[in-house]
XYZ file of N, CA, C and O in Angstrom:
340
model
N 116.823 29.551 -112.766
C 117.943 28.664 -112.610
C 118.811 28.711 -113.876
O 118.331 28.525 -114.975
N 120.081 28.964 -113.667
C 121.004 29.066 -114.785
C 121.597 27.704 -115.121
O 122.028 26.971 -114.254
N 121.615 27.379 -116.402
C 122.182 26.103 -116.832
C 123.639 26.265 -117.214
O 124.093 27.352 -117.525
N 124.355 25.182 -117.219
C 125.750 25.171 -117.616
C 125.851 25.284 -119.133
O 124.961 24.866 -119.853
N 126.966 25.838 -119.589
C 127.237 25.946 -121.021
C 128.721 25.669 -121.245
O 129.455 25.431 -120.296
N 129.129 25.699 -122.491
C 130.558 25.568 -122.767
C 131.000 26.595 -123.785
O 130.225 27.049 -124.616
N 132.267 26.981 -123.679
C 132.894 27.935 -124.576
C 134.114 27.246 -125.159
O 134.912 26.668 -124.432
N 134.253 27.289 -126.474
C 135.367 26.628 -127.143
C 136.380 27.696 -127.562
O 136.048 28.616 -128.306
N 137.617 27.576 -127.063
C 138.654 28.544 -127.399
C 139.213 28.279 -128.794
O 139.032 27.212 -129.368
N 139.929 29.276 -129.345
C 140.388 29.240 -130.728
C 141.191 27.999 -131.122
O 140.927 27.427 -132.174
N 142.173 27.565 -130.332
C 142.928 26.370 -130.761
C 142.030 25.141 -130.935
O 142.210 24.352 -131.860
N 141.055 24.988 -130.070
C 140.133 23.850 -130.155
C 139.229 23.986 -131.375
O 138.945 22.998 -132.063
N 138.779 25.193 -131.681
C 137.929 25.416 -132.861
C 138.704 25.089 -134.133
O 138.187 24.432 -135.039
N 139.970 25.520 -134.181
C 140.796 25.236 -135.359
C 140.948 23.739 -135.571
O 140.879 23.260 -136.701
N 141.163 22.995 -134.487
C 141.319 21.556 -134.628
C 140.004 20.906 -135.071
O 139.999 20.024 -135.930
N 138.904 21.351 -134.488
C 137.596 20.797 -134.857
C 137.319 20.959 -136.351
O 136.759 20.071 -136.981
N 137.704 22.093 -136.908
C 137.452 22.344 -138.328
C 138.249 21.410 -139.233
O 137.858 21.171 -140.366
N 139.373 20.873 -138.734
C 140.238 20.028 -139.555
C 139.828 18.564 -139.567
O 140.265 17.820 -140.433
N 139.006 18.126 -138.617
C 138.647 16.711 -138.567
C 137.332 16.463 -139.314
O 136.629 17.402 -139.678
N 137.010 15.195 -139.505
C 135.820 14.841 -140.282
C 134.532 15.288 -139.583
O 134.496 15.441 -138.365
N 133.490 15.455 -140.362
C 132.183 15.859 -139.827
C 131.680 14.860 -138.790
O 131.087 15.240 -137.788
N 131.910 13.581 -139.055
C 131.454 12.539 -138.133
C 132.121 12.699 -136.762
O 131.446 12.651 -135.730
N 133.428 12.926 -136.745
C 134.134 13.112 -135.482
C 133.775 14.439 -134.827
O 133.699 14.530 -133.592
N 133.547 15.461 -135.631
C 133.094 16.742 -135.074
C 131.786 16.536 -134.315
O 131.621 17.027 -133.196
N 130.866 15.804 -134.936
C 129.558 15.573 -134.324
C 129.690 14.755 -133.036
O 129.009 15.025 -132.061
N 130.581 13.763 -133.031
C 130.793 12.952 -131.828
C 131.291 13.816 -130.676
O 130.849 13.662 -129.535
N 132.210 14.739 -130.972
C 132.756 15.610 -129.931
C 131.697 16.582 -129.432
O 131.541 16.784 -128.225
N 130.928 17.167 -130.336
C 129.852 18.091 -129.933
C 128.804 17.356 -129.099
O 128.332 17.875 -128.084
N 128.455 16.135 -129.506
C 127.499 15.343 -128.731
C 128.029 15.049 -127.334
O 127.286 15.091 -126.352
N 129.329 14.752 -127.230
C 129.933 14.485 -125.923
C 129.917 15.742 -125.056
O 129.659 15.663 -123.847
N 130.159 16.905 -125.654
C 130.114 18.160 -124.901
C 128.690 18.464 -124.439
O 128.478 18.919 -123.312
N 127.713 18.201 -125.305
C 126.312 18.385 -124.909
C 125.947 17.437 -123.772
O 125.219 17.803 -122.852
N 126.464 16.214 -123.827
C 126.232 15.251 -122.749
C 126.892 15.685 -121.456
O 126.363 15.452 -120.366
N 128.038 16.323 -121.562
C 128.732 16.840 -120.379
C 127.883 17.893 -119.684
O 127.782 17.921 -118.465
N 127.257 18.742 -120.463
C 126.387 19.782 -119.895
C 125.143 19.159 -119.272
O 124.720 19.543 -118.186
N 124.564 18.183 -119.959
C 123.329 17.564 -119.479
C 123.549 16.802 -118.177
O 122.744 16.904 -117.245
N 124.643 16.029 -118.093
C 124.910 15.226 -116.890
C 126.413 15.037 -116.719
O 126.971 14.050 -117.206
N 127.078 15.964 -116.029
C 128.535 15.870 -115.863
C 128.988 14.617 -115.110
O 130.102 14.170 -115.297
N 128.140 14.040 -114.296
C 128.537 12.864 -113.527
C 128.587 11.608 -114.389
O 129.230 10.633 -114.020
N 127.938 11.625 -115.550
C 127.877 10.459 -116.416
C 128.973 10.463 -117.489
O 129.132 9.495 -118.209
N 129.738 11.549 -117.604
C 130.759 11.674 -118.641
C 132.069 11.035 -118.176
O 132.322 10.898 -116.984
N 132.903 10.649 -119.132
C 134.209 10.067 -118.836
C 135.212 11.197 -118.640
O 135.980 11.528 -119.538
N 135.196 11.798 -117.456
C 136.023 12.956 -117.141
C 136.988 12.587 -116.020
O 136.596 11.951 -115.047
N 138.243 13.015 -116.190
C 139.253 12.799 -115.157
C 140.113 14.050 -115.035
O 140.368 14.723 -116.038
N 140.586 14.339 -113.824
C 141.531 15.454 -113.670
C 142.902 15.042 -114.196
O 143.276 13.875 -114.134
N 143.652 16.004 -114.701
C 144.991 15.736 -115.201
C 146.011 16.046 -114.117
O 145.873 17.027 -113.388
N 147.025 15.226 -114.013
C 148.087 15.451 -113.035
C 149.022 16.536 -113.551
O 149.449 16.499 -114.708
N 149.327 17.502 -112.700
C 150.264 18.551 -113.066
C 149.706 19.631 -113.969
O 150.442 20.491 -114.431
N 148.419 19.588 -114.255
C 147.770 20.589 -115.101
C 146.437 20.975 -114.470
O 145.809 20.170 -113.801
N 145.992 22.196 -114.727
C 144.732 22.638 -114.111
C 143.482 22.122 -114.821
O 142.383 22.309 -114.329
N 143.641 21.459 -115.971
C 142.481 21.049 -116.753
C 141.964 19.670 -116.367
O 142.627 18.901 -115.696
N 140.774 19.408 -116.865
C 140.178 18.080 -116.817
C 140.165 17.559 -118.238
O 140.260 18.336 -119.185
N 140.005 16.250 -118.398
C 139.922 15.716 -119.752
C 138.647 14.922 -119.923
O 138.185 14.256 -119.019
N 138.083 15.045 -121.108
C 136.896 14.294 -121.510
C 137.330 13.371 -122.632
O 137.925 13.821 -123.616
N 137.073 12.085 -122.486
C 137.459 11.114 -123.502
C 136.313 10.932 -124.488
O 135.177 10.670 -124.103
N 136.616 11.073 -125.782
C 135.644 10.877 -126.854
C 136.315 9.978 -127.889
O 136.982 10.463 -128.799
N 136.178 8.682 -127.737
C 136.852 7.744 -128.631
C 138.353 7.905 -128.525
O 138.921 7.847 -127.440
N 139.018 8.143 -129.659
C 140.464 8.335 -129.649
C 140.845 9.803 -129.476
O 142.019 10.142 -129.498
N 139.860 10.659 -129.270
C 140.105 12.086 -129.067
C 139.998 12.433 -127.594
O 139.289 11.776 -126.828
N 140.699 13.499 -127.210
C 140.611 14.012 -125.857
C 140.246 15.485 -125.928
O 140.762 16.226 -126.768
N 139.361 15.895 -125.028
C 138.935 17.289 -124.929
C 139.408 17.785 -123.571
O 139.007 17.240 -122.540
N 140.293 18.775 -123.557
C 140.784 19.338 -122.312
C 139.976 20.597 -122.005
O 139.744 21.425 -122.882
N 139.556 20.717 -120.747
C 138.726 21.861 -120.375
C 138.931 22.245 -118.924
O 139.445 21.483 -118.124
N 138.542 23.467 -118.611
C 138.532 23.981 -117.242
C 137.084 24.255 -116.860
O 136.250 24.515 -117.715
N 136.810 24.232 -115.579
C 135.468 24.510 -115.079
C 135.456 25.917 -114.493
O 136.249 26.245 -113.614
N 134.565 26.753 -115.004
C 134.372 28.107 -114.496
C 133.071 28.093 -113.701
O 131.987 28.307 -114.249
N 133.177 27.830 -112.406
C 131.988 27.671 -111.563
C 131.218 28.976 -111.396
O 129.999 28.962 -111.278
N 131.929 30.104 -111.387
C 131.264 31.394 -111.214
C 130.282 31.686 -112.343
O 129.186 32.191 -112.111
N 130.689 31.378 -113.575
C 129.844 31.634 -114.741
C 129.105 30.396 -115.222
O 128.434 30.435 -116.251
N 129.268 29.284 -114.501
C 128.625 28.013 -114.837
C 128.874 27.618 -116.289
O 127.959 27.467 -117.092
N 130.173 27.479 -116.611
C 130.508 27.054 -117.961
C 131.796 26.238 -117.958
O 132.618 26.341 -117.060
N 131.930 25.442 -118.996
C 133.126 24.668 -119.239
C 133.901 25.385 -120.330
O 133.346 25.684 -121.387
N 135.172 25.667 -120.091
C 136.006 26.358 -121.064
C 136.874 25.302 -121.749
O 137.784 24.738 -121.149
N 136.584 25.016 -123.009
C 137.298 24.005 -123.782
C 138.593 24.636 -124.281
O 138.563 25.571 -125.074
N 139.736 24.125 -123.798
C 141.024 24.719 -124.148
C 141.686 24.025 -125.333
O 142.279 24.685 -126.173
N 141.601 22.682 -125.396
C 142.238 21.944 -126.482
C 141.431 20.710 -126.836
O 140.788 20.114 -125.971
N 141.524 20.331 -128.109
C 140.946 19.073 -128.596
C 142.007 18.442 -129.478
O 142.642 19.139 -130.280
N 142.214 17.145 -129.314
C 143.210 16.492 -130.154
C 143.213 14.994 -129.969
O 142.496 14.454 -129.118
N 144.050 14.301 -130.758
C 144.153 12.851 -130.623
C 144.835 12.476 -129.314
O 145.641 13.234 -128.782
N 144.535 11.318 -128.832
C 145.018 10.847 -127.535
C 146.538 10.959 -127.392
O 147.034 11.389 -126.374
N 147.288 10.594 -128.416
C 148.739 10.575 -128.322
C 149.402 11.943 -128.303
O 150.504 12.083 -127.802
N 148.749 12.957 -128.863
C 149.394 14.262 -129.013
C 148.882 15.330 -128.051
O 149.539 16.346 -127.863
N 147.758 15.140 -127.459
C 147.100 16.221 -126.710
C 147.845 16.594 -125.431
O 147.814 17.738 -125.013
N 148.552 15.661 -124.832
C 149.175 15.928 -123.542
C 150.583 16.500 -123.666
O 151.220 16.795 -122.682
N 151.088 16.664 -124.877
C 152.458 17.177 -125.074
C 152.521 18.673 -124.946
O 151.634 19.386 -125.168
């Protein structure tokens, strides 16, 4: 049985490196929780965009679901006010 995983794209990695270690850990923990139980995460589809969003405090993680490869593709990470622009 294959488990789900996640892949973080370059723009999201760059943003993660710029924030504090504490917030980095919160986001990584939320992504690990998403893999463990996707139904328990605060995930919503975005209107007018193909991504879903995961809420982590004041940060938002935008991602797509790749069902064929059983992975979440993390496209962007950012603060709530700027991520949707």
